[in-house]
PDB file of C-alpha atoms in Angstrom:
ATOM      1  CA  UNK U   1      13.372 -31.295  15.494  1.00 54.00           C
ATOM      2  CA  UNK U   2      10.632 -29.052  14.164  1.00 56.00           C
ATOM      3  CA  UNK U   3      10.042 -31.558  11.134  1.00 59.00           C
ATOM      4  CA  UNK U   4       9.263 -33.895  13.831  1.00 62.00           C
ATOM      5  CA  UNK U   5       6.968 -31.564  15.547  1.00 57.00           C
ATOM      6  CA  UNK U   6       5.013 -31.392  12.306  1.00 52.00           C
ATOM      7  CA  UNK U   7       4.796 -34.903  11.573  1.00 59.00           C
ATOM      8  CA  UNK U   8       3.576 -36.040  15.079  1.00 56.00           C
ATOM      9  CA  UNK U   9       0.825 -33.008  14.726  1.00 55.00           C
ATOM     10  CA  UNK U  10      -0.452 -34.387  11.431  1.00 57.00           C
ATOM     11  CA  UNK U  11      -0.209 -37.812  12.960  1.00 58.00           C
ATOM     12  CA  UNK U  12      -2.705 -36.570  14.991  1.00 57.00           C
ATOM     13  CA  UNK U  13      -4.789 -34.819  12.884  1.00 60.00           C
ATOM     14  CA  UNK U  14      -4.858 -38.060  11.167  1.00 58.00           C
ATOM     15  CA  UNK U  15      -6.065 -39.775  14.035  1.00 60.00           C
ATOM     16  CA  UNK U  16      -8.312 -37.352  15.340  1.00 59.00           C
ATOM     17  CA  UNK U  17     -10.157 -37.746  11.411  1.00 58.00           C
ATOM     18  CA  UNK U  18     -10.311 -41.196  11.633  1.00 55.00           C
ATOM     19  CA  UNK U  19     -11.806 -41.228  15.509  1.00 62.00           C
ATOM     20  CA  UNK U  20     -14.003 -38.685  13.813  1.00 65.00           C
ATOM     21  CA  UNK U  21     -15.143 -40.920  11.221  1.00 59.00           C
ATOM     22  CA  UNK U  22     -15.813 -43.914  13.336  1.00 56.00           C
ATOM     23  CA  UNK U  23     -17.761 -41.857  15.385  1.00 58.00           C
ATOM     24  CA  UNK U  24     -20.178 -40.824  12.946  1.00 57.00           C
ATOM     25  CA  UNK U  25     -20.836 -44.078  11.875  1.00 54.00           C
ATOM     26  CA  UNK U  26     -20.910 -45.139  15.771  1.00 55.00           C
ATOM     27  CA  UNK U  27     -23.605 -42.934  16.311  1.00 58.00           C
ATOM     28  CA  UNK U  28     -25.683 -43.909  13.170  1.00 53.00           C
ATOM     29  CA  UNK U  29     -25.376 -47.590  13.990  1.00 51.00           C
ATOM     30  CA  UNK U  30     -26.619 -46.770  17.781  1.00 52.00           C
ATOM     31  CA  UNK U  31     -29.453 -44.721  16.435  1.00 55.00           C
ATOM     32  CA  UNK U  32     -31.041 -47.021  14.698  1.00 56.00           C
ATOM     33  CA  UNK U  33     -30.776 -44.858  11.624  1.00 52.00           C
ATOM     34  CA  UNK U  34     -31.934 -45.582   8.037  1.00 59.00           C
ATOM     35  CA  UNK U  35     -30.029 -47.997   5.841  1.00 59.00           C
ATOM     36  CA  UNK U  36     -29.673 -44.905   3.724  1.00 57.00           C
ATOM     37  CA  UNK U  37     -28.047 -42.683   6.427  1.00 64.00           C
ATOM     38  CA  UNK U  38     -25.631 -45.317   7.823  1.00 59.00           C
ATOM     39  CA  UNK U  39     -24.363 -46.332   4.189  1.00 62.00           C
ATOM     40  CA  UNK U  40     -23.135 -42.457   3.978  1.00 61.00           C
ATOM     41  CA  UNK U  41     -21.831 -43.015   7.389  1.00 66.00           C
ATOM     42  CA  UNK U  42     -19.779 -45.983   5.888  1.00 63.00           C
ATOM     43  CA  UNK U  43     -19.208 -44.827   2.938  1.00 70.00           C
ATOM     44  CA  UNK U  44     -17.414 -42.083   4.925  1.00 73.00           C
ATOM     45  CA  UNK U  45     -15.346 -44.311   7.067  1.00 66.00           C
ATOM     46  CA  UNK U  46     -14.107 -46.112   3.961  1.00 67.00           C
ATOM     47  CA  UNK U  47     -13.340 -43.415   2.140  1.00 63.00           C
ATOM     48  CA  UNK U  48     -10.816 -42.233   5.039  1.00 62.00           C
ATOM     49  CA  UNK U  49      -9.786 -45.810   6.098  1.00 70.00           C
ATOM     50  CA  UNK U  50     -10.173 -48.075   2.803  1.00 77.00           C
ATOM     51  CA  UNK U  51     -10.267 -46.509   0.016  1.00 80.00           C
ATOM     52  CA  UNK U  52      -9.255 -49.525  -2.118  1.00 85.00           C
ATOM     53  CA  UNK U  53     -12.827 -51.330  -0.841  1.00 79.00           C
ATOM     54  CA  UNK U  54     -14.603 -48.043  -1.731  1.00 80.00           C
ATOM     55  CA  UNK U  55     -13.168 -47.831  -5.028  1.00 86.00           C
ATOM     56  CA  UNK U  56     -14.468 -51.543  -5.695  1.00 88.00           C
ATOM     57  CA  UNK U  57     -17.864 -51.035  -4.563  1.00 85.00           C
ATOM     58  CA  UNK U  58     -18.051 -48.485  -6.668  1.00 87.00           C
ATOM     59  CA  UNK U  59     -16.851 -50.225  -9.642  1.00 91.00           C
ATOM     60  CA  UNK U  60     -19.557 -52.722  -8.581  1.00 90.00           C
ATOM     61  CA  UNK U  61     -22.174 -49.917  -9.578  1.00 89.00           C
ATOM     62  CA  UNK U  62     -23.080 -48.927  -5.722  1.00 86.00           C
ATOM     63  CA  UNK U  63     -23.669 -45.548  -5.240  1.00 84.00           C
ATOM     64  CA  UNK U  64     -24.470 -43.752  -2.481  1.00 80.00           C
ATOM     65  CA  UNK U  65     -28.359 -43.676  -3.962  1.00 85.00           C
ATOM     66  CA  UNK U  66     -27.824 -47.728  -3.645  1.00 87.00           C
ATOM     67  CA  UNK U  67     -25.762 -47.706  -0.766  1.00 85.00           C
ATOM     68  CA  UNK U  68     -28.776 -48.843   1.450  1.00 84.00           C
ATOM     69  CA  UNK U  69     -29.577 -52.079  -0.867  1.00 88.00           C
ATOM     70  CA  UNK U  70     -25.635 -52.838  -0.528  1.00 87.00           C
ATOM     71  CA  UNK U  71     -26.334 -53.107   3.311  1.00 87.00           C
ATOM     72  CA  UNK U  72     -28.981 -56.372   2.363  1.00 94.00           C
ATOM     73  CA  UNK U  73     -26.829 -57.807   0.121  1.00 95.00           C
ATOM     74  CA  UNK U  74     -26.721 -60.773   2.836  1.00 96.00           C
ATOM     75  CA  UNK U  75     -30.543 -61.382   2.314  1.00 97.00           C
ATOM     76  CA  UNK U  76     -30.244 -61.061  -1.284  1.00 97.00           C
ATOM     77  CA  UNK U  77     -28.013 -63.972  -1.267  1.00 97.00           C
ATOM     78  CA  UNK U  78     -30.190 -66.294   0.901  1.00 96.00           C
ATOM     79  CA  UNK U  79     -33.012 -65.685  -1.574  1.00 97.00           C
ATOM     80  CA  UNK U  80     -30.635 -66.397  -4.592  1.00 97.00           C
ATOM     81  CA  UNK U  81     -29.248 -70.165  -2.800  1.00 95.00           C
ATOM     82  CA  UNK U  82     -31.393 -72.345  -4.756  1.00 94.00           C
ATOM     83  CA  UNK U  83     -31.170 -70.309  -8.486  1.00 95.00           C
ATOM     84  CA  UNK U  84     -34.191 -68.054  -7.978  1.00 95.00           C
ATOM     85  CA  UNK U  85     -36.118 -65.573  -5.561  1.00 97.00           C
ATOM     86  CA  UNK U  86     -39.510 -66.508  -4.996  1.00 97.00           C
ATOM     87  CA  UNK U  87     -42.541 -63.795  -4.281  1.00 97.00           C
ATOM     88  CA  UNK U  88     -41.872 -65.081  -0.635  1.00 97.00           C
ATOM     89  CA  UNK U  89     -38.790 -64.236  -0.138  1.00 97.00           C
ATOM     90  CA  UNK U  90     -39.348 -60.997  -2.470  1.00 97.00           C
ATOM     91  CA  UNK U  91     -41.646 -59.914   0.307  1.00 97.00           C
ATOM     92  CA  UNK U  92     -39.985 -60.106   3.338  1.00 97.00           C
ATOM     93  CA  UNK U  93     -36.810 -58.538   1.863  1.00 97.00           C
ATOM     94  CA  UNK U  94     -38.774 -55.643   0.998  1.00 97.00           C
ATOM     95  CA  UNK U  95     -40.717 -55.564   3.784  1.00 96.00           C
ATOM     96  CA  UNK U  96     -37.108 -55.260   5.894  1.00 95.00           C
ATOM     97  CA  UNK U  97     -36.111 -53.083   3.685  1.00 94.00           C
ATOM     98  CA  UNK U  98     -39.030 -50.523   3.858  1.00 93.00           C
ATOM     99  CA  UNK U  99     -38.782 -51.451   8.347  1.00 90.00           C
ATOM    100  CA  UNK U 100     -35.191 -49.313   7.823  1.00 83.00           C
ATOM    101  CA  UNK U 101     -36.309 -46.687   5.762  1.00 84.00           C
ATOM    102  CA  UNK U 102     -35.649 -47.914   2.269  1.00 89.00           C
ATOM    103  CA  UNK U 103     -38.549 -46.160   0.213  1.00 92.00           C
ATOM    104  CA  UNK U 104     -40.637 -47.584  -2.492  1.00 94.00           C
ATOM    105  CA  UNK U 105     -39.034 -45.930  -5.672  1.00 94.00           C
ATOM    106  CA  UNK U 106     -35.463 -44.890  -3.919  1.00 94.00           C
ATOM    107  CA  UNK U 107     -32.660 -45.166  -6.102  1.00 92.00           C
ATOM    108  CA  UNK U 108     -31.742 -48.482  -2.931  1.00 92.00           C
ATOM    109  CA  UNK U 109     -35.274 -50.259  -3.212  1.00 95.00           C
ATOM    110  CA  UNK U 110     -34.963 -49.968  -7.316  1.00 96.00           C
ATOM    111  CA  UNK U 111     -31.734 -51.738  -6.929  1.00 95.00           C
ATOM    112  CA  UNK U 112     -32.884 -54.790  -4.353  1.00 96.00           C
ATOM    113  CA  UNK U 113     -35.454 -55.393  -7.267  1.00 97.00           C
ATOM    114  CA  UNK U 114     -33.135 -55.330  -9.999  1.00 97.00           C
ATOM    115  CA  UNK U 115     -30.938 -58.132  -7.955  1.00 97.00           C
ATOM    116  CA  UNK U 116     -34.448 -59.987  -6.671  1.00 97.00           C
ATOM    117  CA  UNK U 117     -34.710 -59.969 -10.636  1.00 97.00           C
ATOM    118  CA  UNK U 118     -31.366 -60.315 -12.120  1.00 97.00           C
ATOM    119  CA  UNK U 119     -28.797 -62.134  -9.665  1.00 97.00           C
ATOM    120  CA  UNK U 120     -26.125 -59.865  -8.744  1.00 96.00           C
ATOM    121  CA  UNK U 121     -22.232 -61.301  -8.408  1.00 96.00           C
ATOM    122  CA  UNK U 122     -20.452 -62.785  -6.028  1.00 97.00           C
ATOM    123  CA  UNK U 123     -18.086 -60.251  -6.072  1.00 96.00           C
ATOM    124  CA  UNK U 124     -20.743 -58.009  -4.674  1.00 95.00           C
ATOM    125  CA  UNK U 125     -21.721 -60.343  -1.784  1.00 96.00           C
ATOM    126  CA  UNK U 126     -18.123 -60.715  -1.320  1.00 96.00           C
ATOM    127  CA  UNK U 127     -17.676 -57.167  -0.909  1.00 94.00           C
ATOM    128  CA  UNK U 128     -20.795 -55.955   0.747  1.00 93.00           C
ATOM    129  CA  UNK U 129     -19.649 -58.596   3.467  1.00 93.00           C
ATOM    130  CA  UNK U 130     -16.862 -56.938   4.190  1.00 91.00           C
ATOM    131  CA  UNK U 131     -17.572 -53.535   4.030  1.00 88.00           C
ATOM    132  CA  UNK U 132     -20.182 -54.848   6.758  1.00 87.00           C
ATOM    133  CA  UNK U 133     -17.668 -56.103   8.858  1.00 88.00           C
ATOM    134  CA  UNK U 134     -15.699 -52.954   8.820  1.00 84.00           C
ATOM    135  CA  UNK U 135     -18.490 -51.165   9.535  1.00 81.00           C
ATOM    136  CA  UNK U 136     -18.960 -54.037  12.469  1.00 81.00           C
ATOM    137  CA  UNK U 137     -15.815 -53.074  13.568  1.00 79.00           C
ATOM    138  CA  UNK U 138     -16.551 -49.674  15.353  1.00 74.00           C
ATOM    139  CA  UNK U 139     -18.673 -50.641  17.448  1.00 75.00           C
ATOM    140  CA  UNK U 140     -17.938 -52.596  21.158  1.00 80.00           C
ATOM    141  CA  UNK U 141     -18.506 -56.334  20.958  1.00 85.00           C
ATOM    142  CA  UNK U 142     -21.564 -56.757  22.542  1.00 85.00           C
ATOM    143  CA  UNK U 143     -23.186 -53.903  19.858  1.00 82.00           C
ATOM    144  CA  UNK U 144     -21.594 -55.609  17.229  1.00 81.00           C
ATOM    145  CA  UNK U 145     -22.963 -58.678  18.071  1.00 90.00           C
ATOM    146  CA  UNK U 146     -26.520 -57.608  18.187  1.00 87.00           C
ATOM    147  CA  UNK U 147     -25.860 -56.011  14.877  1.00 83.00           C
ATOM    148  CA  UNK U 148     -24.935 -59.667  13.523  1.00 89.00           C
ATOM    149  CA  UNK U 149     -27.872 -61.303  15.029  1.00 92.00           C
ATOM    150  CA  UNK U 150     -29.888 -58.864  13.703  1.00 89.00           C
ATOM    151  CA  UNK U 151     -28.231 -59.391  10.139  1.00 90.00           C
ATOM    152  CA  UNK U 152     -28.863 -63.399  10.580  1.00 94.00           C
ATOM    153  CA  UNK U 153     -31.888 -63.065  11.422  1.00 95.00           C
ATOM    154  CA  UNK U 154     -32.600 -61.251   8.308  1.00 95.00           C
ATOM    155  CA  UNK U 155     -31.058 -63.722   6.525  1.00 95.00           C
ATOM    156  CA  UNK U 156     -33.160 -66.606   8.758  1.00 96.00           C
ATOM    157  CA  UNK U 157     -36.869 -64.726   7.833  1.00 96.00           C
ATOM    158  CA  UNK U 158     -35.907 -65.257   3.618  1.00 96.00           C
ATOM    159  CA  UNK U 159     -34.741 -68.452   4.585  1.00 95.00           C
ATOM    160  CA  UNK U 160     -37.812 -69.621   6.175  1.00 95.00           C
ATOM    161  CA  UNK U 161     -40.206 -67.657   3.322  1.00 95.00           C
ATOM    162  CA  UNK U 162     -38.363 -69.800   1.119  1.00 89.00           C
ATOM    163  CA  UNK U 163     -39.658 -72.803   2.774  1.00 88.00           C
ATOM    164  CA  UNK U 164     -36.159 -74.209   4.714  1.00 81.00           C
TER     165      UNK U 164
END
């Protein structure tokens, strides 16, 4: 009986982290906050809830320095469809980036130039996807979709630099 005591209060415990967790990154995502904070926010979350994805962004080369250029992986991947990223589309993903706090010469605005340069995996799109969806996944539906149509829009603005 008391074993059972013990394991229902670190059930909780548990719980209570995760809630914990989700509501940091809750409250980063409302806020408006810098790519930068709510990447530590995620990072965070997926440390307590998947630490498999966290381990393979990481192996991926993200850091938390990058974290913030993982976050517009989506753009980077419009401005990579058709084999290169013109000084269009260079623009207005810096430009985003800089509207949410990304800093000329951060460790995150060194990496979006190294993949506007060099054309990063598809294993990172792959993943930055869904570490966006998890982090989508907090939030109430009607949040979350504002967060999406913000992300497509992003992705709409290097699509239409680009000339489509």
């Amino acid at each position: 009986m008391a074993k059972d005591i013990f394991r229902d209060r670190e059930r909780g415990e548990e719980q209570a982290y995760f809630r914990q967790q989700d509501a940091k990154l809750i409250a980063k995502l409302r806020q408006k906050a810098q790519f930068s904070e709510i990447a530590h926010a995620l990072a965070e979350k997926l440390h307590a809830d998947e630490p498999a994805l966290l381990e393979r962004i990481q192996k991926l080369g993200v850091t938390l320095d990058t974290g913030s250029a993982f976050i517009l992986a989506p753009l980077v991947e419009v401005a990579w469809v058709d084999g290169d990223v013109s000084n269009a589309e260079r623009d207005t993903i810096l430009r985003i980036a800089k509207q949410r706090g990304v800093a000329p010469g951060s460790a995150g605005y060194r990496q979006l130039l190294d993949w506007l340069t060099h054309r990063p995996s598809d294993e990172v799109f792959r993943t930055a996807m869904e570490a966006i969806r998890i982090g989508l996944s907090v939030l109430p539906p009607d949040e979350s979709e504002q967060r999406i149509a913000t992300i497509i829009k992003g992705c709409e603005d290097v699509a239409q630099a680009a000339g489509w």
